[in-house]
Amino acid sequence: MTEDGELPPDARLIGGRYRLAGRLGAGPTGTVWRARDEQGQGRPVAVKEPLLPGDPATDEESRRIAHRLHHEARAATRVRHPSAVTVYDVVTEAGTPWIVMELVAGESLREVLRRGPLPAAEAARIGLAVLGALRAAHAVGIVHRDVHPANVLLESGTGRVVLTDFGIGDGHAEDAPAGFVAPERAAGPGAGPASDLWSLGALLRAAVGDADPGSLGPLGPLLDRLRADEPAARPGPHEVAAVLGDYLGLGTVEDTDPADAAEPKEPEPTERAGARQAGETMGPRRAGETVGPVGAGETVGSGRAGEAVGPAEGSEPAGPAEPAEPSSRPAAAPFPAPGARRRTPLAALGLLLAKKPGTD
């Protein structure tokens, strides 16, 4: 490996398909690699190599964790939303599930916030997009459990907000950055959809910095209520979407029906792309017209217009169907057409690069 993390052209081939090209970064839960899909015209992808506590071939605990990660990664392939990172494939090498994902060109919200807080409107735009991605995950039985600025990416050129790492980290609350873990999750394995909303509130509070709550208008009370100690006291996703949408001048922001997912499409890099995305992440542009979330392949979800797309607030979602054995490989989800690909990505994938508390 060279000093800049690049690998030679004959570097390791994962799953007989994905040729590692360079290391993007490493964190407490694994290493993320840039790779080429040799069965997909050399398209660039990101491949996550989870960090296991031992060898799955000989260690029962490592084998159990590998099985869970495989299960959760397969479930993550069903999340369809413009602001959810696309998981294309899961392949097993030496008992370890490698997770193949969309490679995003941009930087993490954590990097952005190191330069200073955001205007309230930009924080609301990001929050509305993240909320849409969370609801799409909740609709297929996934609780994110790790919403914080390092897992939110802002795509270069388009401003698209991308939430990464859908329940496929190690799941330990102590590894999450301080201040972004809901009380019930910190106290034990009690995470549910409402826990993700608490973390969303913490993320929005971090985004606006120490701004006077009185200067935030309706956002101030919303942030306080999202971070209520009791899950039942937090506003539900419908109310959160309404407040954020109204603040952005989008009017009534309705829910996108995940059952009506459309074919993948690329965001338009125009001056108003950010505001347009904030509206599209949660619902239709015209009455009766459903906006299909970006994603590849099958239609998911069971919600219909006017119905909640996830479990009731504060409850655990129904889990996905029982996975196949870790040794079996699901079919790779199709990639967007070559003409629709974005320009060569930067080494800017926030997935799993969140450091342990106190390491910044």
mmCIF file of C-alpha atoms in Angstrom:
data_model
loop_
_atom_site.group_PDB
_atom_site.id
_atom_site.type_symbol
_atom_site.label_atom_id
_atom_site.label_comp_id
_atom_site.label_asym_id
_atom_site.label_seq_id
_atom_site.Cartn_x
_atom_site.Cartn_y
_atom_site.Cartn_z
ATOM 1 C CA MET A 1 0.000 0.000 0.000
ATOM 2 C CA THR A 2 1.287 3.470 -0.856
ATOM 3 C CA GLU A 3 1.444 6.355 1.620
ATOM 4 C CA ASP A 4 -1.864 7.734 0.350
ATOM 5 C CA GLY A 5 -3.615 4.412 0.956
ATOM 6 C CA GLU A 6 -3.752 3.334 -2.699
ATOM 7 C CA LEU A 7 -3.477 -0.342 -3.569
ATOM 8 C CA PRO A 8 -1.890 -1.897 -6.681
ATOM 9 C CA PRO A 9 -4.126 -2.879 -9.642
ATOM 10 C CA ASP A 10 -3.885 -6.556 -8.638
ATOM 11 C CA ALA A 11 -5.046 -5.869 -5.069
ATOM 12 C CA ARG A 12 -7.378 -8.188 -3.193
ATOM 13 C CA LEU A 13 -10.619 -9.211 -4.875
ATOM 14 C CA ILE A 14 -13.594 -9.465 -2.502
ATOM 15 C CA GLY A 15 -16.421 -11.851 -3.294
ATOM 16 C CA GLY A 16 -14.946 -12.529 -6.715
ATOM 17 C CA ARG A 17 -16.179 -9.100 -7.828
ATOM 18 C CA TYR A 18 -14.984 -6.061 -5.865
ATOM 19 C CA ARG A 19 -11.311 -5.104 -6.321
ATOM 20 C CA LEU A 20 -9.976 -3.029 -3.417
ATOM 21 C CA ALA A 21 -8.412 0.204 -4.666
ATOM 22 C CA GLY A 22 -7.546 2.145 -1.522
ATOM 23 C CA ARG A 23 -8.429 2.685 2.106
ATOM 24 C CA LEU A 24 -10.843 5.521 2.819
ATOM 25 C CA GLY A 25 -10.469 5.329 6.576
ATOM 26 C CA ALA A 26 -10.898 3.263 9.706
ATOM 27 C CA GLY A 27 -12.830 3.584 12.933
ATOM 28 C CA PRO A 28 -13.781 1.559 16.004
ATOM 29 C CA THR A 29 -16.164 -0.648 14.027
ATOM 30 C CA GLY A 30 -14.128 -1.384 10.918
ATOM 31 C CA THR A 31 -12.342 -0.191 7.800
ATOM 32 C CA VAL A 32 -13.933 1.348 4.725
ATOM 33 C CA TRP A 33 -12.297 0.729 1.358
ATOM 34 C CA ARG A 34 -12.744 2.261 -2.038
ATOM 35 C CA ALA A 35 -13.179 -0.515 -4.581
ATOM 36 C CA ARG A 36 -14.028 -1.204 -8.223
ATOM 37 C CA ASP A 37 -16.910 -3.412 -9.252
ATOM 38 C CA GLU A 38 -15.263 -5.610 -11.870
ATOM 39 C CA GLN A 39 -18.630 -6.942 -12.995
ATOM 40 C CA GLY A 40 -20.101 -3.445 -13.239
ATOM 41 C CA GLN A 41 -17.817 -1.672 -15.728
ATOM 42 C CA GLY A 42 -15.344 -0.766 -13.004
ATOM 43 C CA ARG A 43 -17.809 1.419 -11.117
ATOM 44 C CA PRO A 44 -16.435 2.816 -7.846
ATOM 45 C CA VAL A 45 -18.049 1.563 -4.656
ATOM 46 C CA ALA A 46 -17.326 1.695 -0.946
ATOM 47 C CA VAL A 47 -16.757 -1.608 0.837
ATOM 48 C CA LYS A 48 -16.920 -1.907 4.601
ATOM 49 C CA GLU A 49 -14.802 -4.542 6.329
ATOM 50 C CA PRO A 50 -16.278 -4.893 9.848
ATOM 51 C CA LEU A 51 -13.914 -5.262 12.763
ATOM 52 C CA LEU A 52 -14.698 -8.471 14.652
ATOM 53 C CA PRO A 53 -13.331 -9.356 18.109
ATOM 54 C CA GLY A 54 -11.806 -12.603 16.845
ATOM 55 C CA ASP A 55 -11.727 -15.145 14.040
ATOM 56 C CA PRO A 56 -15.246 -16.316 13.093
ATOM 57 C CA ALA A 57 -13.799 -19.686 12.144
ATOM 58 C CA THR A 58 -12.770 -20.422 15.726
ATOM 59 C CA ASP A 59 -14.482 -17.864 17.984
ATOM 60 C CA GLU A 60 -18.182 -18.333 18.750
ATOM 61 C CA GLU A 61 -18.759 -14.696 19.755
ATOM 62 C CA SER A 62 -17.181 -13.448 16.517
ATOM 63 C CA ARG A 63 -19.309 -15.898 14.576
ATOM 64 C CA ARG A 64 -22.452 -14.609 16.288
ATOM 65 C CA ILE A 65 -21.554 -10.980 15.571
ATOM 66 C CA ALA A 66 -20.733 -11.789 11.943
ATOM 67 C CA HIS A 67 -24.124 -13.481 11.547
ATOM 68 C CA ARG A 68 -25.900 -10.438 13.018
ATOM 69 C CA LEU A 69 -23.977 -8.018 10.806
ATOM 70 C CA HIS A 70 -24.824 -10.087 7.737
ATOM 71 C CA HIS A 71 -28.488 -10.078 8.749
ATOM 72 C CA GLU A 72 -28.542 -6.312 9.342
ATOM 73 C CA ALA A 73 -26.633 -5.507 6.149
ATOM 74 C CA ARG A 74 -29.073 -7.559 4.096
ATOM 75 C CA ALA A 75 -31.941 -5.703 5.752
ATOM 76 C CA ALA A 76 -30.235 -2.391 4.925
ATOM 77 C CA THR A 77 -30.373 -3.218 1.205
ATOM 78 C CA ARG A 78 -34.154 -2.701 1.506
ATOM 79 C CA VAL A 79 -33.912 0.921 2.666
ATOM 80 C CA ARG A 80 -34.967 3.130 -0.241
ATOM 81 C CA HIS A 81 -34.633 6.869 0.188
ATOM 82 C CA PRO A 82 -32.734 9.730 -1.481
ATOM 83 C CA SER A 83 -31.029 10.502 1.831
ATOM 84 C CA ALA A 84 -30.159 6.917 2.779
ATOM 85 C CA VAL A 85 -26.865 5.502 1.553
ATOM 86 C CA THR A 86 -27.553 2.672 -0.894
ATOM 87 C CA VAL A 87 -26.315 -0.762 0.218
ATOM 88 C CA TYR A 88 -25.762 -2.784 -2.954
ATOM 89 C CA ASP A 89 -24.440 -6.143 -1.850
ATOM 90 C CA VAL A 90 -23.137 -8.269 1.032
ATOM 91 C CA VAL A 91 -20.377 -10.819 0.428
ATOM 92 C CA THR A 92 -18.653 -13.133 2.892
ATOM 93 C CA GLU A 93 -14.878 -13.570 3.042
ATOM 94 C CA ALA A 94 -13.329 -15.875 5.665
ATOM 95 C CA GLY A 95 -16.522 -15.699 7.710
ATOM 96 C CA THR A 96 -16.668 -11.880 7.712
ATOM 97 C CA PRO A 97 -19.495 -10.061 5.892
ATOM 98 C CA TRP A 98 -18.159 -7.287 3.643
ATOM 99 C CA ILE A 99 -20.784 -4.624 2.893
ATOM 100 C CA VAL A 100 -20.806 -2.970 -0.541
ATOM 101 C CA MET A 101 -22.265 0.529 -0.657
ATOM 102 C CA GLU A 102 -22.668 3.682 -2.676
ATOM 103 C CA LEU A 103 -19.527 5.827 -2.630
ATOM 104 C CA VAL A 104 -20.448 9.421 -1.825
ATOM 105 C CA ALA A 105 -18.350 12.405 -2.904
ATOM 106 C CA GLY A 106 -18.420 15.023 -0.194
ATOM 107 C CA GLU A 107 -17.712 15.543 3.482
ATOM 108 C CA SER A 108 -19.336 14.619 6.744
ATOM 109 C CA LEU A 109 -21.455 16.969 8.801
ATOM 110 C CA ARG A 110 -18.882 16.539 11.565
ATOM 111 C CA GLU A 111 -16.229 18.054 9.296
ATOM 112 C CA VAL A 112 -18.567 20.882 8.321
ATOM 113 C CA LEU A 113 -19.388 21.712 11.947
ATOM 114 C CA ARG A 114 -15.710 21.930 12.834
ATOM 115 C CA ARG A 115 -15.744 25.141 10.798
ATOM 116 C CA GLY A 116 -18.664 26.533 12.793
ATOM 117 C CA PRO A 117 -22.418 26.149 13.319
ATOM 118 C CA LEU A 118 -24.937 26.235 10.493
ATOM 119 C CA PRO A 119 -27.764 28.679 9.813
ATOM 120 C CA ALA A 120 -31.002 27.364 11.259
ATOM 121 C CA ALA A 121 -32.540 26.902 7.797
ATOM 122 C CA GLU A 122 -29.658 24.697 6.632
ATOM 123 C CA ALA A 123 -29.873 22.670 9.835
ATOM 124 C CA ALA A 124 -33.608 22.217 9.225
ATOM 125 C CA ARG A 125 -32.961 21.096 5.638
ATOM 126 C CA ILE A 126 -30.474 18.508 6.824
ATOM 127 C CA GLY A 127 -32.786 17.420 9.629
ATOM 128 C CA LEU A 128 -35.731 16.910 7.286
ATOM 129 C CA ALA A 129 -33.612 14.795 4.947
ATOM 130 C CA VAL A 130 -32.239 12.674 7.810
ATOM 131 C CA LEU A 131 -35.764 12.238 9.180
ATOM 132 C CA GLY A 132 -36.907 10.895 5.816
ATOM 133 C CA ALA A 133 -34.045 8.384 5.730
ATOM 134 C CA LEU A 134 -34.815 7.265 9.281
ATOM 135 C CA ARG A 135 -38.473 6.709 8.503
ATOM 136 C CA ALA A 136 -37.566 4.655 5.451
ATOM 137 C CA ALA A 137 -35.349 2.514 7.698
ATOM 138 C CA HIS A 138 -38.019 2.184 10.393
ATOM 139 C CA ALA A 139 -40.493 1.070 7.735
ATOM 140 C CA VAL A 140 -38.390 -2.034 7.030
ATOM 141 C CA GLY A 141 -37.644 -2.804 10.682
ATOM 142 C CA ILE A 142 -34.287 -1.064 11.098
ATOM 143 C CA VAL A 143 -33.447 1.232 14.009
ATOM 144 C CA HIS A 144 -30.362 3.232 13.068
ATOM 145 C CA ARG A 145 -28.956 3.515 16.641
ATOM 146 C CA ASP A 146 -26.018 5.688 15.568
ATOM 147 C CA VAL A 147 -27.271 9.063 14.302
ATOM 148 C CA HIS A 148 -24.536 11.665 14.744
ATOM 149 C CA PRO A 149 -22.689 14.178 12.525
ATOM 150 C CA ALA A 150 -19.974 11.766 11.342
ATOM 151 C CA ASN A 151 -22.654 9.509 9.856
ATOM 152 C CA VAL A 152 -24.304 12.304 7.860
ATOM 153 C CA LEU A 153 -22.655 13.168 4.535
ATOM 154 C CA LEU A 154 -23.175 16.237 2.363
ATOM 155 C CA GLU A 155 -22.593 15.420 -1.291
ATOM 156 C CA SER A 156 -20.346 17.754 -3.257
ATOM 157 C CA GLY A 157 -22.048 19.721 -6.004
ATOM 158 C CA THR A 158 -25.618 18.780 -5.121
ATOM 159 C CA GLY A 159 -25.935 19.353 -1.384
ATOM 160 C CA ARG A 160 -27.656 15.968 -1.092
ATOM 161 C CA VAL A 161 -27.804 14.770 2.508
ATOM 162 C CA VAL A 162 -26.868 11.106 2.964
ATOM 163 C CA LEU A 163 -27.321 9.169 6.206
ATOM 164 C CA THR A 164 -24.955 6.198 6.483
ATOM 165 C CA ASP A 165 -24.374 3.164 8.711
ATOM 166 C CA PHE A 166 -27.901 1.751 9.090
ATOM 167 C CA GLY A 167 -27.656 -0.538 12.101
ATOM 168 C CA ILE A 168 -24.557 -2.263 10.769
ATOM 169 C CA GLY A 169 -22.063 -1.017 13.309
ATOM 170 C CA ASP A 170 -21.259 -2.901 16.490
ATOM 171 C CA GLY A 171 -24.316 -1.466 18.235
ATOM 172 C CA HIS A 172 -22.520 -0.482 21.476
ATOM 173 C CA ALA A 173 -23.754 2.814 22.892
ATOM 174 C CA GLU A 174 -20.374 3.469 24.519
ATOM 175 C CA ASP A 175 -18.770 3.724 21.070
ATOM 176 C CA ALA A 176 -21.112 6.496 19.920
ATOM 177 C CA PRO A 177 -19.990 10.119 20.314
ATOM 178 C CA ALA A 178 -21.020 11.643 23.623
ATOM 179 C CA GLY A 179 -24.285 13.547 23.526
ATOM 180 C CA PHE A 180 -25.941 11.647 20.672
ATOM 181 C CA VAL A 181 -27.232 8.560 22.497
ATOM 182 C CA ALA A 182 -30.833 8.480 23.741
ATOM 183 C CA PRO A 183 -31.210 7.833 27.499
ATOM 184 C CA GLU A 184 -33.004 4.512 27.006
ATOM 185 C CA ARG A 185 -30.254 3.249 24.711
ATOM 186 C CA ALA A 186 -27.506 4.351 27.071
ATOM 187 C CA ALA A 187 -29.272 2.467 29.872
ATOM 188 C CA GLY A 188 -29.546 -0.797 27.934
ATOM 189 C CA PRO A 189 -30.863 -2.453 24.770
ATOM 190 C CA GLY A 190 -34.031 -0.346 24.683
ATOM 191 C CA ALA A 191 -33.490 1.460 21.378
ATOM 192 C CA GLY A 192 -36.513 2.028 19.138
ATOM 193 C CA PRO A 193 -37.604 4.540 16.482
ATOM 194 C CA ALA A 194 -38.065 7.189 19.188
ATOM 195 C CA SER A 195 -34.391 6.733 20.118
ATOM 196 C CA ASP A 196 -33.406 7.740 16.602
ATOM 197 C CA LEU A 197 -35.601 10.842 16.916
ATOM 198 C CA TRP A 198 -33.811 11.781 20.161
ATOM 199 C CA SER A 199 -30.487 11.506 18.322
ATOM 200 C CA LEU A 200 -31.893 13.596 15.464
ATOM 201 C CA GLY A 201 -32.737 16.303 17.991
ATOM 202 C CA ALA A 202 -29.190 16.144 19.358
ATOM 203 C CA LEU A 203 -27.801 16.363 15.823
ATOM 204 C CA LEU A 204 -29.902 19.453 15.063
ATOM 205 C CA ARG A 205 -28.853 21.078 18.333
ATOM 206 C CA ALA A 206 -25.195 20.451 17.432
ATOM 207 C CA ALA A 207 -25.777 21.864 13.950
ATOM 208 C CA VAL A 208 -27.009 25.246 15.227
ATOM 209 C CA GLY A 209 -24.380 25.408 17.968
ATOM 210 C CA ASP A 210 -25.101 27.605 20.963
ATOM 211 C CA ALA A 211 -27.704 29.701 19.171
ATOM 212 C CA ASP A 212 -30.275 31.235 21.513
ATOM 213 C CA PRO A 213 -33.362 28.971 21.398
ATOM 214 C CA GLY A 214 -35.497 32.102 21.157
ATOM 215 C CA SER A 215 -33.816 32.986 17.858
ATOM 216 C CA LEU A 216 -34.753 29.645 16.314
ATOM 217 C CA GLY A 217 -38.488 30.236 16.212
ATOM 218 C CA PRO A 218 -40.455 26.949 16.244
ATOM 219 C CA LEU A 219 -37.213 24.971 15.978
ATOM 220 C CA GLY A 220 -36.254 25.824 19.558
ATOM 221 C CA PRO A 221 -39.189 24.059 21.267
ATOM 222 C CA LEU A 222 -38.933 21.173 18.775
ATOM 223 C CA LEU A 223 -35.304 20.499 19.679
ATOM 224 C CA ASP A 224 -36.140 20.518 23.381
ATOM 225 C CA ARG A 225 -39.054 18.105 22.964
ATOM 226 C CA LEU A 226 -37.087 15.744 20.724
ATOM 227 C CA ARG A 227 -34.569 15.349 23.548
ATOM 228 C CA ALA A 228 -37.126 14.556 26.233
ATOM 229 C CA ASP A 229 -36.029 11.791 28.601
ATOM 230 C CA GLU A 230 -39.164 9.716 28.065
ATOM 231 C CA PRO A 231 -39.734 8.361 24.526
ATOM 232 C CA ALA A 232 -43.488 8.937 24.827
ATOM 233 C CA ALA A 233 -42.899 12.646 25.468
ATOM 234 C CA ARG A 234 -41.084 13.170 22.160
ATOM 235 C CA PRO A 235 -42.915 14.409 19.072
ATOM 236 C CA GLY A 236 -43.604 11.798 16.415
ATOM 237 C CA PRO A 237 -42.140 11.914 12.912
ATOM 238 C CA HIS A 238 -45.282 13.482 11.402
ATOM 239 C CA GLU A 239 -45.034 16.465 13.743
ATOM 240 C CA VAL A 240 -41.270 16.791 13.284
ATOM 241 C CA ALA A 241 -41.702 16.801 9.503
ATOM 242 C CA ALA A 242 -44.466 19.403 9.744
ATOM 243 C CA VAL A 243 -42.397 21.778 11.887
ATOM 244 C CA LEU A 244 -39.265 21.452 9.747
ATOM 245 C CA GLY A 245 -41.213 21.729 6.505
ATOM 246 C CA ASP A 246 -43.091 24.796 7.683
ATOM 247 C CA TYR A 247 -39.850 26.420 8.829
ATOM 248 C CA LEU A 248 -38.396 25.874 5.346
ATOM 249 C CA GLY A 249 -41.492 27.325 3.706
ATOM 250 C CA LEU A 250 -42.428 24.013 2.119
ATOM 251 C CA GLY A 251 -45.986 24.041 3.439
ATOM 252 C CA THR A 252 -47.437 20.687 4.455
ATOM 253 C CA VAL A 253 -44.783 18.005 4.031
ATOM 254 C CA GLU A 254 -46.479 14.670 3.513
ATOM 255 C CA ASP A 255 -45.002 11.215 3.930
ATOM 256 C CA THR A 256 -43.456 9.356 1.035
ATOM 257 C CA ASP A 257 -44.999 5.912 0.599
ATOM 258 C CA PRO A 258 -42.103 3.404 0.534
ATOM 259 C CA ALA A 259 -44.345 0.919 -1.262
ATOM 260 C CA ASP A 260 -44.304 3.209 -4.296
ATOM 261 C CA ALA A 261 -40.511 3.346 -4.651
ATOM 262 C CA ALA A 262 -39.441 4.280 -8.169
ATOM 263 C CA GLU A 263 -36.348 3.575 -10.232
ATOM 264 C CA PRO A 264 -33.126 5.301 -9.105
ATOM 265 C CA LYS A 265 -32.666 8.880 -10.191
ATOM 266 C CA GLU A 266 -29.912 11.386 -9.612
ATOM 267 C CA PRO A 267 -30.454 14.683 -7.763
ATOM 268 C CA GLU A 268 -30.226 17.807 -9.907
ATOM 269 C CA PRO A 269 -27.262 20.052 -8.974
ATOM 270 C CA THR A 270 -29.098 23.357 -9.187
ATOM 271 C CA GLU A 271 -29.128 26.325 -6.860
ATOM 272 C CA ARG A 272 -32.384 25.146 -5.292
ATOM 273 C CA ALA A 273 -31.499 21.448 -5.139
ATOM 274 C CA GLY A 274 -31.137 21.540 -1.374
ATOM 275 C CA ALA A 275 -34.569 22.989 -0.670
ATOM 276 C CA ARG A 276 -36.150 20.781 -3.325
ATOM 277 C CA GLN A 277 -34.608 17.684 -1.772
ATOM 278 C CA ALA A 278 -35.864 18.637 1.666
ATOM 279 C CA GLY A 279 -39.388 18.561 0.308
ATOM 280 C CA GLU A 280 -38.977 15.403 -1.761
ATOM 281 C CA THR A 281 -37.480 13.375 1.028
ATOM 282 C CA MET A 282 -40.775 13.401 2.879
ATOM 283 C CA GLY A 283 -43.459 13.513 0.256
ATOM 284 C CA PRO A 284 -45.052 14.365 -3.071
ATOM 285 C CA ARG A 285 -44.526 17.508 -5.069
ATOM 286 C CA ARG A 286 -48.114 17.535 -6.338
ATOM 287 C CA ALA A 287 -51.301 16.194 -4.839
ATOM 288 C CA GLY A 288 -51.675 12.539 -5.674
ATOM 289 C CA GLU A 289 -48.163 12.180 -7.125
ATOM 290 C CA THR A 290 -45.744 10.030 -5.140
ATOM 291 C CA VAL A 291 -42.054 10.799 -5.218
ATOM 292 C CA GLY A 292 -40.089 7.556 -5.430
ATOM 293 C CA PRO A 293 -37.106 7.280 -3.118
ATOM 294 C CA VAL A 294 -33.734 6.717 -4.749
ATOM 295 C CA GLY A 295 -32.695 3.097 -4.481
ATOM 296 C CA ALA A 296 -32.051 0.072 -6.586
ATOM 297 C CA GLY A 297 -34.308 -2.868 -7.239
ATOM 298 C CA GLU A 298 -37.341 -4.044 -5.316
ATOM 299 C CA THR A 299 -40.228 -2.048 -3.933
ATOM 300 C CA VAL A 300 -40.387 -2.133 -0.148
ATOM 301 C CA GLY A 301 -42.669 -1.101 2.675
ATOM 302 C CA SER A 302 -46.359 -1.448 3.315
ATOM 303 C CA GLY A 303 -47.426 2.119 4.109
ATOM 304 C CA ARG A 304 -50.153 3.847 2.137
ATOM 305 C CA ALA A 305 -51.052 7.488 1.845
ATOM 306 C CA GLY A 306 -52.054 8.804 5.231
ATOM 307 C CA GLU A 307 -50.571 5.858 7.133
ATOM 308 C CA ALA A 308 -47.423 5.916 9.235
ATOM 309 C CA VAL A 309 -44.537 4.260 7.424
ATOM 310 C CA GLY A 310 -42.921 2.982 10.596
ATOM 311 C CA PRO A 311 -43.866 1.501 13.949
ATOM 312 C CA ALA A 312 -45.604 3.582 16.570
ATOM 313 C CA GLU A 313 -43.276 5.961 18.359
ATOM 314 C CA GLY A 314 -41.405 4.362 21.221
ATOM 315 C CA SER A 315 -41.987 0.793 20.052
ATOM 316 C CA GLU A 316 -39.570 -1.695 18.550
ATOM 317 C CA PRO A 317 -40.149 -2.220 14.835
ATOM 318 C CA ALA A 318 -40.912 -5.630 13.481
ATOM 319 C CA GLY A 319 -37.675 -7.287 12.427
ATOM 320 C CA PRO A 320 -36.882 -8.262 8.858
ATOM 321 C CA ALA A 321 -37.362 -11.814 7.688
ATOM 322 C CA GLU A 322 -34.876 -14.349 9.034
ATOM 323 C CA PRO A 323 -31.689 -14.145 6.943
ATOM 324 C CA ALA A 324 -30.005 -16.914 5.046
ATOM 325 C CA GLU A 325 -26.891 -18.433 6.550
ATOM 326 C CA PRO A 326 -23.908 -16.045 6.532
ATOM 327 C CA SER A 327 -22.162 -18.147 3.912
ATOM 328 C CA SER A 328 -24.880 -17.507 1.344
ATOM 329 C CA ARG A 329 -24.642 -14.433 -0.851
ATOM 330 C CA PRO A 330 -27.652 -12.299 -1.772
ATOM 331 C CA ALA A 331 -27.912 -11.021 -5.304
ATOM 332 C CA ALA A 332 -26.260 -7.654 -5.759
ATOM 333 C CA ALA A 333 -28.667 -4.774 -6.197
ATOM 334 C CA PRO A 334 -28.373 -3.120 -9.612
ATOM 335 C CA PHE A 335 -26.340 0.056 -9.929
ATOM 336 C CA PRO A 336 -27.615 3.224 -11.571
ATOM 337 C CA ALA A 337 -26.986 3.385 -15.305
ATOM 338 C CA PRO A 338 -23.405 4.420 -16.206
ATOM 339 C CA GLY A 339 -24.600 7.733 -17.645
ATOM 340 C CA ALA A 340 -26.224 8.644 -14.346
ATOM 341 C CA ARG A 341 -23.137 8.146 -12.180
ATOM 342 C CA ARG A 342 -21.679 11.121 -10.391
ATOM 343 C CA ARG A 343 -18.121 12.308 -11.014
ATOM 344 C CA THR A 344 -15.217 10.396 -9.438
ATOM 345 C CA PRO A 345 -15.780 10.375 -5.669
ATOM 346 C CA LEU A 346 -13.541 12.007 -3.126
ATOM 347 C CA ALA A 347 -12.263 10.006 -0.210
ATOM 348 C CA ALA A 348 -15.111 11.248 1.934
ATOM 349 C CA LEU A 349 -17.210 8.412 3.315
ATOM 350 C CA GLY A 350 -18.360 9.094 6.880
ATOM 351 C CA LEU A 351 -19.563 5.512 7.388
ATOM 352 C CA LEU A 352 -17.979 4.001 10.488
ATOM 353 C CA LEU A 353 -15.326 6.659 10.713
ATOM 354 C CA ALA A 354 -16.851 8.130 13.865
ATOM 355 C CA LYS A 355 -14.215 8.048 16.555
ATOM 356 C CA LYS A 356 -14.751 6.910 20.097
ATOM 357 C CA PRO A 357 -15.750 9.657 22.549
ATOM 358 C CA GLY A 358 -12.875 11.946 23.406
ATOM 359 C CA THR A 359 -10.740 11.137 20.360
ATOM 360 C CA ASP A 360 -11.547 14.257 18.324
#
